[in-house]
PDB file of C-alpha atoms in Angstrom:
ATOM      1  CA  UNK A  10      -3.497 -83.761  -8.125  1.00 77.00           C
ATOM      2  CA  UNK A  11      -3.823 -85.622  -4.847  1.00 85.00           C
ATOM      3  CA  UNK A  12      -3.570 -83.771  -1.718  1.00 86.00           C
ATOM      4  CA  UNK A  13      -0.223 -85.241  -1.100  1.00 86.00           C
ATOM      5  CA  UNK A  14       1.007 -83.948  -4.321  1.00 89.00           C
ATOM      6  CA  UNK A  15      -0.444 -80.334  -3.927  1.00 90.00           C
ATOM      7  CA  UNK A  16       1.169 -80.361  -0.355  1.00 89.00           C
ATOM      8  CA  UNK A  17       4.471 -81.376  -2.024  1.00 91.00           C
ATOM      9  CA  UNK A  18       4.127 -78.774  -4.696  1.00 92.00           C
ATOM     10  CA  UNK A  19       3.565 -75.946  -1.913  1.00 92.00           C
ATOM     11  CA  UNK A  20       6.461 -77.162   0.151  1.00 93.00           C
ATOM     12  CA  UNK A  21       8.892 -77.255  -2.562  1.00 95.00           C
ATOM     13  CA  UNK A  22       8.185 -73.668  -3.573  1.00 94.00           C
ATOM     14  CA  UNK A  23       8.366 -72.541   0.071  1.00 93.00           C
ATOM     15  CA  UNK A  24      11.427 -74.601   0.375  1.00 94.00           C
ATOM     16  CA  UNK A  25      12.973 -73.116  -2.835  1.00 94.00           C
ATOM     17  CA  UNK A  26      12.046 -69.400  -1.736  1.00 93.00           C
ATOM     18  CA  UNK A  27      13.612 -69.957   1.582  1.00 92.00           C
ATOM     19  CA  UNK A  28      16.960 -71.312   0.212  1.00 93.00           C
ATOM     20  CA  UNK A  29      17.356 -68.830  -2.528  1.00 93.00           C
ATOM     21  CA  UNK A  30      16.589 -65.771  -0.896  1.00 92.00           C
ATOM     22  CA  UNK A  31      16.595 -65.736   3.044  1.00 90.00           C
ATOM     23  CA  UNK A  32      19.286 -68.544   3.646  1.00 92.00           C
ATOM     24  CA  UNK A  33      21.264 -67.251   0.720  1.00 92.00           C
ATOM     25  CA  UNK A  34      20.851 -63.586   1.967  1.00 91.00           C
ATOM     26  CA  UNK A  35      22.661 -64.922   5.032  1.00 92.00           C
ATOM     27  CA  UNK A  36      25.633 -65.826   2.886  1.00 92.00           C
ATOM     28  CA  UNK A  37      25.884 -62.511   1.253  1.00 92.00           C
ATOM     29  CA  UNK A  38      25.583 -60.726   4.461  1.00 91.00           C
ATOM     30  CA  UNK A  39      28.171 -63.198   6.240  1.00 90.00           C
ATOM     31  CA  UNK A  40      30.760 -62.652   3.320  1.00 91.00           C
ATOM     32  CA  UNK A  41      30.495 -59.012   3.059  1.00 91.00           C
ATOM     33  CA  UNK A  42      29.412 -57.714   6.511  1.00 88.00           C
ATOM     34  CA  UNK A  43      27.139 -59.362   9.145  1.00 88.00           C
ATOM     35  CA  UNK A  44      23.486 -59.343  10.114  1.00 87.00           C
ATOM     36  CA  UNK A  45      24.602 -57.736  13.354  1.00 86.00           C
ATOM     37  CA  UNK A  46      26.103 -54.750  11.341  1.00 89.00           C
ATOM     38  CA  UNK A  47      23.470 -53.914   8.639  1.00 86.00           C
ATOM     39  CA  UNK A  48      20.183 -52.229   9.062  1.00 85.00           C
ATOM     40  CA  UNK A  49      18.454 -53.950   6.062  1.00 88.00           C
ATOM     41  CA  UNK A  50      15.557 -55.975   6.480  1.00 88.00           C
ATOM     42  CA  UNK A  51      17.295 -59.303   5.723  1.00 88.00           C
ATOM     43  CA  UNK A  52      19.885 -58.579   8.605  1.00 89.00           C
ATOM     44  CA  UNK A  53      16.727 -57.833  10.948  1.00 90.00           C
ATOM     45  CA  UNK A  54      15.517 -61.321  10.310  1.00 90.00           C
ATOM     46  CA  UNK A  55      18.949 -62.872  11.160  1.00 91.00           C
ATOM     47  CA  UNK A  56      19.500 -60.624  14.013  1.00 91.00           C
ATOM     48  CA  UNK A  57      16.248 -61.492  15.335  1.00 90.00           C
ATOM     49  CA  UNK A  58      16.813 -65.444  14.800  1.00 92.00           C
ATOM     50  CA  UNK A  59      20.157 -64.814  16.198  1.00 92.00           C
ATOM     51  CA  UNK A  60      18.720 -64.118  19.644  1.00 91.00           C
ATOM     52  CA  UNK A  61      18.004 -67.932  19.750  1.00 93.00           C
ATOM     53  CA  UNK A  62      21.334 -69.046  17.678  1.00 94.00           C
ATOM     54  CA  UNK A  63      23.966 -66.393  17.913  1.00 93.00           C
ATOM     55  CA  UNK A  64      25.877 -67.922  14.761  1.00 93.00           C
ATOM     56  CA  UNK A  65      23.372 -66.317  12.404  1.00 92.00           C
ATOM     57  CA  UNK A  66      23.967 -62.832  13.416  1.00 90.00           C
ATOM     58  CA  UNK A  67      27.936 -63.170  12.897  1.00 91.00           C
ATOM     59  CA  UNK A  68      29.951 -64.808  10.268  1.00 91.00           C
ATOM     60  CA  UNK A  69      30.058 -68.520  11.182  1.00 91.00           C
ATOM     61  CA  UNK A  70      31.920 -70.697   8.760  1.00 91.00           C
ATOM     62  CA  UNK A  71      29.921 -74.018   9.398  1.00 90.00           C
ATOM     63  CA  UNK A  72      26.638 -71.954   8.769  1.00 92.00           C
ATOM     64  CA  UNK A  73      28.209 -70.363   5.659  1.00 93.00           C
ATOM     65  CA  UNK A  74      29.245 -73.702   4.354  1.00 93.00           C
ATOM     66  CA  UNK A  75      25.901 -75.344   4.790  1.00 92.00           C
ATOM     67  CA  UNK A  76      23.857 -72.525   3.269  1.00 91.00           C
ATOM     68  CA  UNK A  77      26.227 -72.391   0.343  1.00 92.00           C
ATOM     69  CA  UNK A  78      25.055 -75.894  -0.318  1.00 91.00           C
ATOM     70  CA  UNK A  79      21.611 -75.293   0.288  1.00 89.00           C
ATOM     71  CA  UNK A  80      21.434 -72.979  -2.700  1.00 88.00           C
ATOM     72  CA  UNK A  81      21.736 -76.037  -4.869  1.00 92.00           C
ATOM     73  CA  UNK A  82      19.280 -77.526  -2.970  1.00 94.00           C
ATOM     74  CA  UNK A  83      16.985 -74.662  -3.547  1.00 94.00           C
ATOM     75  CA  UNK A  84      17.553 -75.092  -7.432  1.00 95.00           C
ATOM     76  CA  UNK A  85      16.713 -78.767  -7.026  1.00 96.00           C
ATOM     77  CA  UNK A  86      13.365 -77.856  -5.166  1.00 95.00           C
ATOM     78  CA  UNK A  87      12.604 -75.617  -8.391  1.00 95.00           C
ATOM     79  CA  UNK A  88      13.103 -78.595 -10.509  1.00 95.00           C
ATOM     80  CA  UNK A  89      11.093 -80.954  -8.438  1.00 95.00           C
ATOM     81  CA  UNK A  90       8.110 -78.435  -8.606  1.00 95.00           C
ATOM     82  CA  UNK A  91       8.183 -78.966 -12.379  1.00 94.00           C
ATOM     83  CA  UNK A  92       8.717 -82.611 -12.030  1.00 95.00           C
ATOM     84  CA  UNK A  93       5.644 -82.740  -9.852  1.00 93.00           C
ATOM     85  CA  UNK A  94       3.458 -80.697 -12.022  1.00 92.00           C
ATOM     86  CA  UNK A  95       4.256 -82.621 -15.105  1.00 92.00           C
ATOM     87  CA  UNK A  96       4.083 -86.047 -13.316  1.00 90.00           C
ATOM     88  CA  UNK A  97       7.483 -86.951 -14.467  1.00 91.00           C
ATOM     89  CA  UNK A  98       8.994 -90.101 -13.388  1.00 85.00           C
ATOM     90  CA  UNK A  99      12.031 -88.989 -11.754  1.00 91.00           C
ATOM     91  CA  UNK A 100      10.148 -86.991  -9.327  1.00 92.00           C
ATOM     92  CA  UNK A 101      10.457 -89.471  -6.507  1.00 93.00           C
ATOM     93  CA  UNK A 102      14.274 -89.886  -7.195  1.00 94.00           C
ATOM     94  CA  UNK A 103      14.819 -85.998  -7.162  1.00 95.00           C
ATOM     95  CA  UNK A 104      12.664 -85.819  -3.870  1.00 95.00           C
ATOM     96  CA  UNK A 105      14.645 -88.560  -2.038  1.00 95.00           C
ATOM     97  CA  UNK A 106      17.968 -86.581  -2.923  1.00 96.00           C
ATOM     98  CA  UNK A 107      16.490 -83.045  -1.787  1.00 96.00           C
ATOM     99  CA  UNK A 108      15.133 -84.704   1.440  1.00 95.00           C
ATOM    100  CA  UNK A 109      18.336 -86.493   2.308  1.00 95.00           C
ATOM    101  CA  UNK A 110      20.238 -83.117   1.802  1.00 95.00           C
ATOM    102  CA  UNK A 111      17.700 -81.115   3.950  1.00 95.00           C
ATOM    103  CA  UNK A 112      18.095 -83.810   6.870  1.00 95.00           C
ATOM    104  CA  UNK A 113      21.886 -83.617   6.581  1.00 94.00           C
ATOM    105  CA  UNK A 114      22.066 -79.963   6.377  1.00 93.00           C
ATOM    106  CA  UNK A 115      19.889 -79.674   9.543  1.00 93.00           C
ATOM    107  CA  UNK A 116      22.258 -82.196  11.345  1.00 94.00           C
ATOM    108  CA  UNK A 117      25.490 -80.211  10.148  1.00 93.00           C
ATOM    109  CA  UNK A 118      23.864 -77.121  11.426  1.00 93.00           C
ATOM    110  CA  UNK A 119      23.193 -78.269  14.981  1.00 93.00           C
ATOM    111  CA  UNK A 120      25.388 -81.498  15.642  1.00 93.00           C
ATOM    112  CA  UNK A 121      28.701 -79.024  16.078  1.00 91.00           C
ATOM    113  CA  UNK A 122      26.794 -77.205  18.645  1.00 92.00           C
ATOM    114  CA  UNK A 123      25.549 -80.280  20.572  1.00 93.00           C
ATOM    115  CA  UNK A 124      29.284 -81.550  20.447  1.00 94.00           C
ATOM    116  CA  UNK A 125      30.443 -78.483  22.177  1.00 92.00           C
ATOM    117  CA  UNK A 126      27.389 -78.080  24.594  1.00 91.00           C
ATOM    118  CA  UNK A 127      25.659 -75.388  22.646  1.00 90.00           C
ATOM    119  CA  UNK A 128      27.515 -72.387  23.354  1.00 92.00           C
ATOM    120  CA  UNK A 129      25.623 -70.448  20.937  1.00 93.00           C
ATOM    121  CA  UNK A 130      22.091 -71.746  21.384  1.00 94.00           C
ATOM    122  CA  UNK A 131      19.716 -69.700  23.605  1.00 92.00           C
ATOM    123  CA  UNK A 132      16.765 -71.292  24.889  1.00 88.00           C
ATOM    124  CA  UNK A 133      15.819 -69.580  28.012  1.00 88.00           C
ATOM    125  CA  UNK A 134      12.375 -68.476  26.922  1.00 90.00           C
ATOM    126  CA  UNK A 135       9.479 -70.408  25.315  1.00 92.00           C
ATOM    127  CA  UNK A 136       9.724 -68.250  22.063  1.00 90.00           C
ATOM    128  CA  UNK A 137      13.565 -68.746  21.741  1.00 92.00           C
ATOM    129  CA  UNK A 138      13.325 -72.567  22.355  1.00 93.00           C
ATOM    130  CA  UNK A 139       9.993 -73.840  21.120  1.00 93.00           C
ATOM    131  CA  UNK A 140       9.379 -71.454  18.227  1.00 91.00           C
ATOM    132  CA  UNK A 141      12.704 -70.278  16.920  1.00 91.00           C
ATOM    133  CA  UNK A 142      14.599 -73.288  17.415  1.00 93.00           C
ATOM    134  CA  UNK A 143      12.462 -76.319  17.641  1.00 93.00           C
ATOM    135  CA  UNK A 144       9.434 -75.388  15.399  1.00 92.00           C
ATOM    136  CA  UNK A 145      11.309 -73.425  12.960  1.00 90.00           C
ATOM    137  CA  UNK A 146      13.993 -76.052  12.358  1.00 93.00           C
ATOM    138  CA  UNK A 147      11.832 -78.955  13.053  1.00 92.00           C
ATOM    139  CA  UNK A 148       9.560 -78.461  10.196  1.00 92.00           C
ATOM    140  CA  UNK A 149      12.605 -79.137   7.768  1.00 92.00           C
ATOM    141  CA  UNK A 150      12.768 -82.229   9.606  1.00 94.00           C
ATOM    142  CA  UNK A 151       9.242 -83.611   9.795  1.00 93.00           C
ATOM    143  CA  UNK A 152       8.324 -82.675   5.923  1.00 93.00           C
ATOM    144  CA  UNK A 153      11.299 -84.011   4.545  1.00 95.00           C
ATOM    145  CA  UNK A 154      11.010 -87.238   6.483  1.00 95.00           C
ATOM    146  CA  UNK A 155       7.335 -87.792   5.402  1.00 93.00           C
ATOM    147  CA  UNK A 156       8.402 -87.078   1.802  1.00 94.00           C
ATOM    148  CA  UNK A 157      11.278 -89.411   2.029  1.00 93.00           C
ATOM    149  CA  UNK A 158       8.984 -92.125   3.429  1.00 92.00           C
ATOM    150  CA  UNK A 159       6.456 -91.283   0.758  1.00 91.00           C
ATOM    151  CA  UNK A 160       8.952 -91.518  -2.161  1.00 91.00           C
ATOM    152  CA  UNK A 161      10.612 -94.696  -0.911  1.00 90.00           C
ATOM    153  CA  UNK A 162       7.314 -96.612  -0.703  1.00 89.00           C
ATOM    154  CA  UNK A 163       6.367 -95.246  -4.367  1.00 88.00           C
ATOM    155  CA  UNK A 164       9.553 -96.494  -5.753  1.00 86.00           C
ATOM    156  CA  UNK A 165       9.396 -99.683  -3.892  1.00 85.00           C
ATOM    157  CA  UNK A 166       5.795-100.184  -5.160  1.00 83.00           C
ATOM    158  CA  UNK A 167       6.857 -99.448  -8.907  1.00 82.00           C
ATOM    159  CA  UNK A 168       9.715-102.020  -8.996  1.00 79.00           C
ATOM    160  CA  UNK A 169       7.518-104.660  -7.038  1.00 71.00           C
ATOM    161  CA  UNK A 170       6.233-107.788  -8.796  1.00 51.00           C
ATOM    162  CA  UNK A 171       2.651-106.828  -7.999  1.00 54.00           C
ATOM    163  CA  UNK A 172       1.549-103.477  -9.942  1.00 54.00           C
ATOM    164  CA  UNK A 173      -0.118-100.948  -7.622  1.00 54.00           C
ATOM    165  CA  UNK A 174      -1.860 -97.349  -8.193  1.00 56.00           C
ATOM    166  CA  UNK A 175       0.733 -94.545  -7.532  1.00 56.00           C
ATOM    167  CA  UNK A 176      -1.061 -93.465  -4.432  1.00 51.00           C
ATOM    168  CA  UNK A 177      -1.757 -96.965  -2.994  1.00 50.00           C
ATOM    169  CA  UNK A 178       1.861 -97.693  -2.497  1.00 53.00           C
ATOM    170  CA  UNK A 179       2.278-100.477   0.137  1.00 55.00           C
ATOM    171  CA  UNK A 180       3.808 -99.042   3.338  1.00 63.00           C
ATOM    172  CA  UNK A 181       3.496 -95.517   2.366  1.00 69.00           C
ATOM    173  CA  UNK A 182       2.205 -92.790   4.586  1.00 74.00           C
ATOM    174  CA  UNK A 183      -1.646 -92.583   5.044  1.00 76.00           C
ATOM    175  CA  UNK A 184      -3.303 -89.405   4.124  1.00 76.00           C
ATOM    176  CA  UNK A 185      -3.653 -88.134   7.651  1.00 78.00           C
ATOM    177  CA  UNK A 186       0.160 -87.625   7.921  1.00 74.00           C
ATOM    178  CA  UNK A 187      -0.066 -85.275   4.909  1.00 76.00           C
ATOM    179  CA  UNK A 188      -2.941 -83.270   6.435  1.00 75.00           C
ATOM    180  CA  UNK A 189      -1.095 -83.053   9.723  1.00 78.00           C
ATOM    181  CA  UNK A 190       1.963 -82.021   7.786  1.00 76.00           C
ATOM    182  CA  UNK A 191      -0.327 -79.099   5.879  1.00 77.00           C
ATOM    183  CA  UNK A 192      -1.318 -78.029   9.379  1.00 77.00           C
ATOM    184  CA  UNK A 193       2.278 -77.624  10.400  1.00 75.00           C
ATOM    185  CA  UNK A 194       2.978 -75.690   7.146  1.00 75.00           C
ATOM    186  CA  UNK A 195       0.239 -73.323   7.578  1.00 78.00           C
ATOM    187  CA  UNK A 196       1.055 -72.582  11.348  1.00 79.00           C
ATOM    188  CA  UNK A 197       4.636 -71.987  10.035  1.00 72.00           C
ATOM    189  CA  UNK A 198       3.396 -69.625   7.462  1.00 72.00           C
ATOM    190  CA  UNK A 199       1.340 -67.748  10.033  1.00 76.00           C
ATOM    191  CA  UNK A 200       3.561 -67.890  13.246  1.00 71.00           C
ATOM    192  CA  UNK A 201       6.746 -66.928  11.662  1.00 69.00           C
ATOM    193  CA  UNK A 202       5.692 -63.361  10.280  1.00 73.00           C
ATOM    194  CA  UNK A 203       3.721 -62.860  13.367  1.00 71.00           C
ATOM    195  CA  UNK A 204       6.629 -63.472  15.565  1.00 67.00           C
ATOM    196  CA  UNK A 205       9.184 -61.477  13.356  1.00 62.00           C
ATOM    197  CA  UNK A 206       6.823 -58.376  12.870  1.00 64.00           C
ATOM    198  CA  UNK A 207       6.041 -58.205  16.413  1.00 67.00           C
ATOM    199  CA  UNK A 208       9.660 -58.287  17.593  1.00 64.00           C
ATOM    200  CA  UNK A 209      11.486 -55.239  18.906  1.00 61.00           C
ATOM    201  CA  UNK A 210      13.214 -53.171  16.364  1.00 59.00           C
ATOM    202  CA  UNK A 211      11.549 -54.395  13.216  1.00 56.00           C
ATOM    203  CA  UNK A 212      12.492 -52.028  10.293  1.00 58.00           C
ATOM    204  CA  UNK A 213       9.076 -52.541   8.683  1.00 52.00           C
ATOM    205  CA  UNK A 214       6.083 -52.032  10.789  1.00 46.00           C
ATOM    206  CA  UNK A 215       2.761 -53.630   9.400  1.00 43.00           C
ATOM    207  CA  UNK A 216       0.108 -50.925   8.682  1.00 40.00           C
TER     208      UNK A 216
END
């Protein structure tokens, strides 16, 4: 497997886990109680994130609707993990579908807020603005855009008149973009737990 393929595998595993556990957990909490009213660890996660975006600590219909749809995206991510591992030809078609869904989901999460002058967003501190709102959400824009670009180039090369090796697709992203994306992903995996476990009121303190 190339580095780009390895990165894609790791990303889709993380993506599936996020959608099918943490975000689907929000849907469960929102439909049964709210993050603000439960002492569970999942409730703590969304209360903490709710400091930056108040909608996640309560029952917000827009967020519930978007996150219900992302459960389906999580299942597609699992399918794509096997497609990449098995080098199936439909991998890039499925990858385009997933990435477009991710980008649209991100847009529908924040566009209603921007239209209303962001009444629920709180960016008064560096942590809330740049870590919670920009970085945590921006990763789900940057990597899908990169993978979308890669898949479009791979499909264009495959149907072109001149055969090209899979990783030599004309116009595709260079390896440096994937290394940069990997760096962002590692930073995310380290930074997010560090921020959560250092927050006040965390129900499970690290040993």
